[in-house]
XYZ file of N, CA and C in Angstrom:
765
model
N 133.264 101.754 58.610
C 134.123 102.376 57.613
C 135.586 101.983 57.758
N 135.877 101.144 58.739
C 137.225 100.616 58.892
C 137.151 99.120 59.116
N 138.277 98.446 58.907
C 138.433 97.049 59.276
C 139.597 96.961 60.258
N 139.486 96.115 61.246
C 140.575 95.946 62.201
C 140.932 94.472 62.324
N 142.207 94.238 62.583
C 142.680 92.881 62.845
C 143.950 92.982 63.668
N 144.409 91.861 64.187
C 145.666 91.833 64.926
C 146.535 90.703 64.388
N 147.838 90.952 64.410
C 148.837 89.925 64.099
C 149.855 89.958 65.230
N 149.752 88.995 66.135
C 150.619 89.014 67.299
C 150.354 90.256 68.131
N 151.396 91.041 68.391
C 151.268 92.251 69.197
C 151.037 93.497 68.339
N 150.689 93.294 67.068
C 150.449 94.419 66.157
C 148.974 94.483 65.780
N 148.389 95.674 65.921
C 147.018 95.910 65.479
C 147.047 96.612 64.130
N 146.119 96.264 63.251
C 146.063 96.847 61.908
C 144.679 97.451 61.702
N 144.657 98.732 61.357
C 143.418 99.440 61.046
C 143.439 99.785 59.564
N 142.431 99.340 58.824
C 142.354 99.593 57.385
C 141.155 100.477 57.080
N 141.403 101.621 56.461
C 140.305 102.495 56.035
C 139.527 101.774 54.945
N 138.199 101.852 55.008
C 137.386 101.007 54.133
C 136.203 101.775 53.540
N 136.523 102.830 52.783
C 135.504 103.525 51.983
C 135.962 103.504 50.527
N 136.005 102.346 49.902
C 136.619 102.227 48.574
C 135.973 103.095 47.498
N 134.646 103.233 47.535
C 133.979 104.027 46.503
C 134.308 105.505 46.618
N 134.672 105.957 47.826
C 135.026 107.365 48.051
C 136.538 107.547 48.161
N 137.315 106.532 47.756
C 138.778 106.577 47.863
C 139.207 106.917 49.296
N 138.462 106.351 50.245
C 138.741 106.531 51.681
C 138.706 108.001 52.113
N 137.832 108.784 51.471
C 137.670 110.181 51.878
C 137.298 110.239 53.354
N 137.898 111.190 54.053
C 137.754 111.272 55.507
C 136.510 112.061 55.890
N 135.701 111.479 56.748
C 134.496 112.138 57.242
C 134.425 111.935 58.749
N 133.487 112.601 59.382
C 133.385 112.533 60.839
C 133.147 111.119 61.332
N 132.243 110.399 60.672
C 131.937 109.036 61.117
C 133.179 108.145 61.024
N 133.944 108.300 59.946
C 135.162 107.510 59.781
C 136.150 107.807 60.895
N 136.315 109.085 61.237
C 137.265 109.426 62.290
C 136.802 108.959 63.660
N 135.510 108.953 63.883
C 135.020 108.406 65.150
C 135.372 106.921 65.251
N 135.262 106.206 64.145
C 135.612 104.785 64.154
C 137.114 104.595 64.358
N 137.925 105.429 63.682
C 139.378 105.360 63.865
C 139.741 105.634 65.319
N 139.159 106.688 65.871
C 139.474 107.058 67.263
C 139.068 105.964 68.248
N 137.919 105.362 68.018
C 137.468 104.288 68.906
C 138.436 103.103 68.841
N 138.869 102.758 67.627
C 139.795 101.634 67.468
C 141.148 101.955 68.094
N 141.644 103.168 67.885
C 142.919 103.565 68.476
C 142.864 103.515 69.994
N 141.786 104.026 70.573
C 141.654 104.012 72.029
C 141.623 102.579 72.556
N 140.925 101.715 71.842
C 140.828 100.319 72.275
C 142.202 99.638 72.248
N 142.929 99.823 71.155
C 144.242 99.190 71.039
C 145.267 99.834 71.971
N 145.132 101.132 72.215
C 146.070 101.815 73.104
C 145.955 101.288 74.528
N 144.764 100.833 74.894
C 144.523 100.329 76.241
C 144.611 98.812 76.338
N 145.001 98.171 75.249
C 145.135 96.712 75.212
C 146.591 96.349 75.479
N 146.868 95.724 76.605
C 148.249 95.388 76.967
C 148.870 94.369 76.026
N 148.045 93.695 75.237
C 148.551 92.712 74.293
C 148.992 93.306 72.975
N 148.803 94.624 72.821
C 149.186 95.318 71.586
C 150.359 96.241 71.872
N 151.395 96.169 71.011
C 152.582 96.996 71.206
C 152.778 98.052 70.149
N 152.100 97.930 69.009
C 152.214 98.915 67.932
C 150.987 98.796 67.039
N 150.682 99.879 66.321
C 149.474 99.935 65.495
C 149.858 100.371 64.088
N 149.281 99.724 63.084
C 149.493 100.085 61.676
C 148.187 100.629 61.118
N 148.278 101.748 60.416
C 147.122 102.368 59.763
C 147.357 102.349 58.260
N 146.399 101.834 57.499
C 146.573 101.745 56.060
C 145.246 101.961 55.344
N 145.318 102.027 54.022
C 144.122 102.175 53.202
C 144.090 101.092 52.150
N 143.768 101.457 50.912
C 143.769 100.497 49.815
C 145.002 100.742 48.944
N 145.211 99.896 47.960
C 146.349 100.096 47.061
C 146.155 101.331 46.202
N 144.908 101.704 45.959
C 144.622 102.878 45.125
C 144.695 104.175 45.918
N 144.287 104.137 47.174
C 144.268 105.364 47.970
C 144.398 105.059 49.448
N 145.365 105.704 50.092
C 145.413 105.715 51.561
C 144.204 106.509 52.040
N 144.112 107.762 51.626
C 142.924 108.594 51.818
C 143.075 109.782 50.877
N 142.116 109.940 49.973
C 142.243 110.938 48.914
C 141.815 112.334 49.354
N 141.584 112.519 50.650
C 141.222 113.840 51.144
C 140.037 113.780 52.066
N 139.547 114.953 52.441
C 138.356 115.029 53.279
C 137.113 114.871 52.417
N 136.018 114.511 53.057
C 134.734 114.383 52.364
C 134.150 115.786 52.190
N 134.358 116.359 51.011
C 133.957 117.744 50.754
C 132.444 117.913 50.832
N 131.715 116.892 50.420
C 130.256 116.982 50.478
C 129.771 117.185 51.907
N 130.489 116.625 52.864
C 130.085 116.728 54.262
C 130.317 118.131 54.817
N 131.350 118.821 54.335
C 131.720 120.088 54.955
C 131.410 121.337 54.136
N 131.042 121.191 52.888
C 130.966 122.356 51.998
C 129.960 123.414 52.428
N 128.904 123.033 53.106
C 127.864 124.003 53.478
C 127.913 124.421 54.942
N 128.951 124.006 55.668
C 129.048 124.393 57.077
C 129.453 125.863 57.191
N 129.154 126.481 58.336
C 129.438 127.897 58.562
C 130.488 128.059 59.657
N 131.187 129.205 59.620
C 132.279 129.453 60.562
C 131.841 129.316 62.009
N 130.747 129.967 62.381
C 130.372 129.997 63.791
C 130.097 128.591 64.323
N 129.469 127.738 63.476
C 129.205 126.367 63.893
C 130.509 125.570 63.972
N 131.383 125.777 62.996
C 132.676 125.084 63.008
C 133.497 125.479 64.226
N 133.456 126.761 64.561
C 134.227 127.267 65.698
C 133.682 126.722 67.008
N 132.373 126.753 67.154
C 131.753 126.306 68.403
C 131.920 124.797 68.613
N 131.930 124.043 67.519
C 132.046 122.583 67.637
C 133.491 122.103 67.514
N 134.430 123.068 67.334
C 135.849 122.728 67.131
C 135.986 121.728 65.985
N 135.422 122.087 64.849
C 135.409 121.232 63.667
C 136.824 120.770 63.309
N 136.968 119.495 63.071
C 138.231 118.788 62.788
C 139.044 118.511 64.050
N 138.651 119.081 65.188
C 139.400 118.831 66.415
C 139.450 117.365 66.766
N 138.347 116.653 66.521
C 138.307 115.228 66.865
C 139.144 114.390 65.914
N 139.584 115.004 64.785
C 140.459 114.279 63.869
C 141.803 113.984 64.515
N 142.261 114.886 65.347
C 143.622 114.757 65.885
C 143.654 114.395 67.368
N 142.522 114.490 68.044
C 142.502 114.360 69.505
C 143.056 113.025 69.974
N 142.533 111.911 69.440
C 142.950 110.600 69.913
C 144.382 110.278 69.476
N 144.728 110.648 68.236
C 146.082 110.361 67.739
C 147.115 111.145 68.538
N 146.806 112.382 68.879
C 147.758 113.205 69.625
C 148.080 112.620 71.003
N 147.131 111.941 71.608
C 147.377 111.389 72.945
C 147.679 109.895 72.920
N 147.843 109.335 71.717
C 148.148 107.916 71.588
C 149.525 107.621 72.164
N 149.611 106.632 73.036
C 150.880 106.295 73.676
C 151.698 105.318 72.857
N 151.044 104.454 72.136
C 151.750 103.422 71.378
C 152.128 103.918 69.987
N 153.205 103.382 69.419
C 153.630 103.817 68.083
C 152.565 103.531 67.026
N 152.382 104.500 66.132
C 151.420 104.385 65.039
C 152.170 104.509 63.722
N 152.109 103.468 62.894
C 152.817 103.438 61.622
C 151.814 103.535 60.480
N 152.096 104.382 59.501
C 151.234 104.515 58.326
C 151.835 103.742 57.164
N 151.016 102.934 56.506
C 151.393 102.255 55.262
C 150.591 102.917 54.147
N 151.247 103.772 53.363
C 150.556 104.640 52.411
C 150.750 104.157 50.975
N 149.693 103.656 50.396
C 149.650 103.353 48.968
C 148.746 104.354 48.274
N 149.058 104.690 47.036
C 148.181 105.549 46.253
C 148.098 106.957 46.803
N 146.909 107.545 46.703
C 146.728 108.951 47.048
C 146.700 109.190 48.552
N 147.472 110.179 48.982
C 147.395 110.716 50.348
C 147.346 112.224 50.184
N 146.155 112.731 49.923
C 145.973 114.133 49.573
C 145.132 114.850 50.623
N 145.432 116.121 50.841
C 144.656 116.909 51.787
C 144.654 116.260 53.160
N 143.452 115.956 53.657
C 143.326 115.309 54.950
C 144.025 113.964 55.006
N 144.150 113.293 53.866
C 144.859 112.018 53.828
C 146.340 112.188 54.101
N 146.924 113.239 53.541
C 148.330 113.549 53.812
C 148.492 113.949 55.273
N 147.554 114.726 55.777
C 147.605 115.144 57.185
C 147.479 113.948 58.115
N 146.601 112.997 57.784
C 146.443 111.807 58.608
C 147.738 110.997 58.635
N 148.375 110.846 57.484
C 149.647 110.122 57.438
C 150.686 110.808 58.320
N 150.717 112.144 58.272
C 151.720 112.884 59.038
C 151.447 112.859 60.539
N 150.234 112.523 60.943
C 149.947 112.361 62.367
C 150.610 111.104 62.924
N 150.971 110.171 62.041
C 151.558 108.904 62.472
C 153.031 109.094 62.821
N 153.573 108.143 63.549
C 154.955 108.240 64.013
C 155.963 107.860 62.940
N 155.617 106.923 62.098
C 156.472 106.464 61.009
C 155.591 106.320 59.766
N 156.091 106.771 58.619
C 155.369 106.611 57.359
C 156.204 105.763 56.414
N 155.635 104.658 55.950
C 156.194 103.876 54.853
C 155.279 104.090 53.644
N 155.867 104.177 52.449
C 155.084 104.476 51.249
C 155.269 103.404 50.185
N 154.211 103.129 49.455
C 154.311 102.310 48.257
C 154.901 103.137 47.132
N 155.443 102.485 46.136
C 156.141 103.184 45.045
C 155.239 104.147 44.282
N 153.936 103.926 44.307
C 153.015 104.789 43.576
C 152.283 105.783 44.485
N 152.748 105.933 45.692
C 152.114 106.877 46.616
C 152.300 108.307 46.153
N 151.300 109.132 46.434
C 151.329 110.558 46.068
C 150.866 111.364 47.273
N 151.678 112.341 47.677
C 151.357 113.184 48.830
C 151.113 114.614 48.360
N 150.058 115.253 48.868
C 149.787 116.631 48.465
C 148.793 117.315 49.381
N 148.793 118.646 49.311
C 147.842 119.474 50.088
C 147.148 120.439 49.118
N 146.084 119.979 48.452
C 145.439 120.792 47.416
C 144.285 121.668 47.902
N 144.184 121.911 49.199
C 143.013 122.632 49.739
C 142.824 124.010 49.137
N 143.918 124.656 48.729
C 143.832 126.017 48.190
C 142.932 126.053 46.948
N 142.854 124.928 46.239
C 142.003 124.849 45.048
C 140.520 124.856 45.389
N 140.216 124.642 46.666
C 138.818 124.638 47.127
C 138.479 125.921 47.866
N 139.388 126.886 47.829
C 139.136 128.152 48.504
C 139.377 128.113 49.993
N 140.183 127.162 50.452
C 140.456 127.050 51.880
C 141.916 126.661 52.079
N 142.278 126.261 53.292
C 143.653 125.871 53.601
C 143.627 124.565 54.387
N 144.752 123.896 54.536
C 144.777 122.703 55.384
C 144.318 123.050 56.801
N 143.561 122.136 57.417
C 143.022 122.424 58.740
C 143.290 121.361 59.778
N 144.056 120.313 59.396
C 144.329 119.233 60.341
C 145.833 118.974 60.440
N 146.605 120.052 60.332
C 148.045 119.928 60.553
C 148.917 120.116 59.335
N 148.337 120.305 58.170
C 149.130 120.399 56.947
C 150.150 121.518 56.946
N 149.753 122.700 57.403
C 150.697 123.825 57.385
C 151.793 123.664 58.429
N 151.535 122.877 59.456
C 152.493 122.730 60.554
C 153.385 121.499 60.390
N 152.787 120.337 60.225
C 153.587 119.117 60.140
C 154.349 119.023 58.822
N 153.732 119.435 57.730
C 154.422 119.362 56.441
C 155.643 120.268 56.434
N 155.512 121.463 56.981
C 156.644 122.398 57.042
C 157.781 121.821 57.862
N 157.462 121.201 58.974
C 158.503 120.587 59.803
C 159.159 119.405 59.099
N 158.414 118.719 58.245
C 158.928 117.517 57.587
C 159.768 117.831 56.354
N 159.316 118.765 55.516
C 159.985 118.981 54.218
C 160.625 120.355 54.086
N 160.452 121.221 55.069
C 161.026 122.559 54.996
C 160.027 123.578 54.482
N 160.306 124.855 54.757
C 159.369 125.928 54.440
C 159.116 126.091 52.951
N 160.162 126.098 52.154
C 159.998 126.387 50.733
C 159.129 125.347 50.035
N 159.419 124.076 50.237
C 158.628 123.025 49.599
C 157.205 123.010 50.141
N 157.038 123.208 51.454
C 155.693 123.247 52.026
C 154.898 124.414 51.438
N 155.516 125.574 51.324
C 154.838 126.720 50.705
C 154.435 126.404 49.270
N 155.339 125.810 48.506
C 155.044 125.480 47.111
C 153.854 124.538 47.020
N 153.855 123.494 47.833
C 152.772 122.514 47.787
C 151.444 123.108 48.226
N 151.467 123.894 49.313
C 150.225 124.405 49.891
C 149.678 125.593 49.110
N 150.551 126.486 48.645
C 150.080 127.677 47.941
C 149.685 127.392 46.496
N 150.429 126.509 45.825
C 150.095 126.176 44.436
C 148.970 125.156 44.358
N 148.931 124.259 45.320
C 147.850 123.277 45.362
C 147.927 122.217 44.287
N 148.969 122.247 43.476
C 149.084 121.281 42.383
C 150.442 120.592 42.379
N 151.277 120.921 43.353
C 152.605 120.320 43.440
C 152.556 119.176 44.454
N 152.610 117.965 43.949
C 152.557 116.795 44.813
C 153.922 116.124 44.889
N 154.111 115.339 45.916
C 155.337 114.563 46.080
C 155.074 113.113 45.722
N 155.933 112.537 44.875
C 155.852 111.096 44.692
C 156.611 110.425 45.829
N 156.576 109.124 45.863
C 157.126 108.398 47.005
C 158.624 108.638 47.174
N 159.369 108.619 46.079
C 160.818 108.786 46.187
C 161.190 110.192 46.639
N 160.484 111.205 46.126
C 160.770 112.574 46.565
C 160.398 112.754 48.029
N 159.286 112.131 48.440
C 158.884 112.199 49.850
C 159.947 111.568 50.742
N 160.555 110.491 50.276
C 161.620 109.847 51.048
C 162.868 110.732 51.095
N 163.217 111.321 49.953
C 164.400 112.189 49.899
C 164.263 113.375 50.844
N 163.058 113.914 50.937
C 162.811 115.086 51.780
C 162.612 114.710 53.257
N 162.468 113.437 53.544
C 162.314 113.008 54.926
C 160.874 112.870 55.393
N 159.921 113.009 54.481
C 158.513 112.848 54.873
C 158.204 111.388 55.181
N 158.794 110.478 54.420
C 158.596 109.050 54.661
C 159.942 108.397 54.949
N 159.895 107.265 55.630
C 161.120 106.569 56.032
C 161.629 105.599 54.987
N 160.716 104.956 54.255
C 161.118 103.943 53.287
C 160.033 103.788 52.233
N 160.443 103.274 51.061
C 159.527 103.050 49.942
C 159.614 101.581 49.540
N 158.445 100.959 49.319
C 158.386 99.546 48.961
C 157.427 99.343 47.784
N 157.516 98.215 47.076
C 156.505 97.897 46.061
C 155.122 97.855 46.719
N 154.091 98.299 46.018
C 152.747 98.362 46.623
C 152.290 97.043 47.231
N 152.639 95.936 46.573
C 152.142 94.645 47.037
C 152.833 94.152 48.306
N 153.989 94.710 48.640
C 154.683 94.280 49.862
C 154.674 95.341 50.954
N 154.122 96.510 50.656
C 154.169 97.632 51.598
C 153.595 97.273 52.968
N 152.406 96.729 53.001
C 151.752 96.471 54.280
C 152.552 95.468 55.112
N 153.028 94.397 54.486
C 153.791 93.404 55.235
C 155.110 93.971 55.750
N 155.744 94.849 54.973
C 156.975 95.487 55.439
C 156.693 96.398 56.637
N 155.555 97.077 56.590
C 155.173 97.946 57.708
C 154.876 97.120 58.945
N 154.154 96.019 58.757
C 153.849 95.133 59.873
C 155.136 94.546 60.449
N 156.095 94.258 59.581
C 157.377 93.713 60.049
C 158.069 94.688 61.001
N 158.104 95.972 60.621
C 158.709 96.975 61.502
C 157.897 97.140 62.776
N 156.564 97.148 62.654
C 155.710 97.269 63.832
C 155.930 96.097 64.786
N 156.110 94.902 64.235
C 156.361 93.713 65.047
C 157.683 93.842 65.800
N 158.688 94.373 65.118
C 159.986 94.578 65.762
C 159.853 95.570 66.920
N 159.137 96.663 66.684
C 158.934 97.661 67.738
C 158.163 97.047 68.913
N 157.116 96.282 68.582
C 156.263 95.701 69.616
C 156.993 94.648 70.444
N 158.116 94.145 69.930
C 158.883 93.145 70.673
C 159.784 93.785 71.730
N 159.965 95.097 71.674
C 160.799 95.788 72.655
C 160.004 96.041 73.933
N 160.682 96.512 74.964
C 159.990 96.835 76.200
C 159.001 97.971 75.995
N 157.741 97.731 76.317
C 156.686 98.698 76.012
C 156.884 100.031 76.724
N 157.393 99.996 77.937
C 157.576 101.244 78.691
C 158.650 102.113 78.023
N 159.763 101.497 77.640
C 160.831 102.244 76.979
C 160.392 102.767 75.623
N 159.613 101.976 74.895
C 159.100 102.425 73.591
C 158.217 103.655 73.775
N 157.347 103.595 74.767
C 156.469 104.735 75.031
C 157.268 105.971 75.427
N 158.278 105.789 76.276
C 159.124 106.917 76.685
C 159.897 107.489 75.500
N 160.412 106.614 74.647
C 161.180 107.069 73.492
C 160.300 107.877 72.535
N 159.081 107.402 72.300
C 158.143 108.139 71.453
C 157.843 109.514 72.049
N 157.609 109.540 73.349
C 157.298 110.803 74.026
C 158.465 111.781 73.914
N 159.689 111.275 74.071
C 160.865 112.142 74.015
C 161.068 112.711 72.617
N 160.919 111.872 71.587
C 161.083 112.356 70.207
C 160.023 113.407 69.888
N 158.788 113.157 70.282
C 157.731 114.135 70.007
C 157.979 115.466 70.702
N 158.607 115.428 71.879
C 158.887 116.671 72.585
C 159.949 117.511 71.864
N 160.714 116.887 70.975
C 161.698 117.642 70.196
C 161.024 118.716 69.338
N 159.741 118.511 69.005
C 158.993 119.499 68.240
C 158.425 120.612 69.118
N 158.400 120.388 70.411
C 157.730 121.321 71.309
C 158.679 122.134 72.171
N 159.867 121.606 72.451
C 160.771 122.225 73.420
C 162.016 122.793 72.749
N 162.640 123.783 73.401
C 163.951 124.217 72.927
C 164.971 123.129 73.276
N 166.189 123.245 72.744
C 167.162 122.171 72.888
C 167.489 121.879 74.346
N 167.726 122.924 75.134
C 168.087 122.717 76.532
C 166.979 121.988 77.282
N 165.746 122.418 77.088
C 164.616 121.773 77.762
C 164.419 120.350 77.249
N 164.623 120.156 75.951
C 164.473 118.831 75.375
C 165.501 117.851 75.912
N 166.732 118.299 76.026
C 167.781 117.441 76.574
C 167.498 117.072 78.023
N 166.987 118.042 78.787
C 166.633 117.784 80.184
C 165.502 116.756 80.253
N 164.495 116.930 79.396
C 163.354 116.006 79.356
C 163.829 114.593 79.016
N 164.681 114.487 77.996
C 165.210 113.188 77.588
C 165.989 112.515 78.715
N 166.844 113.280 79.381
C 167.678 112.718 80.440
C 166.836 112.182 81.593
N 165.773 112.901 81.943
C 164.907 112.449 83.034
C 164.200 111.134 82.652
N 163.753 111.020 81.414
C 163.124 109.775 80.990
C 164.139 108.641 80.942
N 165.347 108.944 80.439
C 166.412 107.941 80.431
C 166.664 107.426 81.847
N 166.781 108.339 82.799
C 167.008 107.942 84.191
C 165.838 107.120 84.723
N 164.630 107.471 84.287
C 163.445 106.764 84.766
C 163.404 105.322 84.287
N 164.021 105.031 83.149
C 164.004 103.644 82.660
C 164.690 102.698 83.636
N 165.567 103.226 84.493
C 166.286 102.372 85.435
C 165.408 101.900 86.597
N 164.160 102.363 86.608
C 163.192 101.860 87.583
C 162.362 100.726 87.002
N 162.631 100.343 85.733
C 161.824 99.312 85.083
C 162.528 97.957 85.098
N 161.738 96.901 85.092
C 162.280 95.545 85.005
C 162.925 95.303 83.643
N 162.361 95.934 82.600
C 162.897 95.717 81.261
C 164.311 96.268 81.100
N 164.624 97.363 81.797
C 165.999 97.880 81.737
C 166.967 96.878 82.348
N 166.586 96.312 83.490
C 167.446 95.317 84.143
C 167.601 94.087 83.250
N 166.498 93.665 82.648
C 166.543 92.504 81.772
C 167.364 92.793 80.517
N 167.145 93.957 79.899
C 167.854 94.289 78.668
C 169.357 94.381 78.855
N 169.786 95.094 79.871
C 171.221 95.242 80.117
C 171.825 93.944 80.647
N 171.044 93.199 81.437
C 171.519 91.909 81.920
C 171.723 90.938 80.773
N 170.769 90.913 79.839
C 170.883 90.024 78.681
C 172.080 90.397 77.815
N 172.324 91.700 77.662
C 173.477 92.144 76.877
C 174.779 91.659 77.531
N 174.875 91.823 78.845
C 176.092 91.411 79.562
C 176.285 89.897 79.512
N 175.157 89.170 79.475
C 175.226 87.708 79.461
C 175.199 87.130 78.053
N 175.181 88.011 77.054
C 175.216 87.615 75.636
C 174.074 86.665 75.276
N 172.860 87.105 75.654
C 171.642 86.363 75.299
C 170.567 87.334 74.871
N 169.513 86.822 74.278
C 168.404 87.686 73.870
C 167.574 88.071 75.090
N 167.146 89.337 75.164
C 166.335 89.746 76.310
C 164.918 89.195 76.224
N 164.314 88.996 77.373
C 162.916 88.583 77.455
C 162.141 89.682 78.159
N 161.679 90.671 77.383
C 160.993 91.818 77.969
C 159.584 91.441 78.435
N 159.222 91.952 79.608
C 157.896 91.694 80.169
C 157.013 92.945 80.172
N 157.565 94.059 79.632
C 156.818 95.320 79.511
C 156.466 95.883 80.875
N 157.431 95.734 81.801
C 157.263 96.252 83.156
C 158.482 97.092 83.540
């Protein structure tokens, strides 16, 4: 249900359920998680791009798969838990290239990524309320942190208020908007730039930014400072600062 490829130090995962508009199901997430784990442990990969088709990044969860499940079974099996498990512990940067629909679980999947780039026709929404339920893979939490309480409430409670690409950019949900035909290459370009930096520092920087969502300011500043100090034990810090002083490009070895 996915396709994978690599370009230099960048891995690309493409959702591949075109007839279902890349609707998310358990089998698809198992494939995504397996690919993420493989690339996360590959020293030759420095960043990962996740994308779908031009028509849909992912149009939501596979309702047919979940409509007849019961609470007790969902609770005992931690239903949807495996959707976020691998992404939450991913060490390498994950960039989403979102074209077309990113609705429900598709919007949640995009928000699990570290950076979101959108095509001009991208649409973001959380319509679960129309199905008699609520977002279950981070929609109420990540969307609120990204766009603010009022807009998140409007989108989640009304179920019919979607964000187009430009509004998503204005609100801070996405970083940049590109024409659909160039979106993936622009995302790969940024991923390539990230992957060219020292891998240890990139991993530390990602960890520090993510902790901003978990810690109070004082604890966050302390956490950041300790990681900053730790970079001075790496070869890449010596190389980076040495290259700057010598007015040359650094040659990072990811050590």
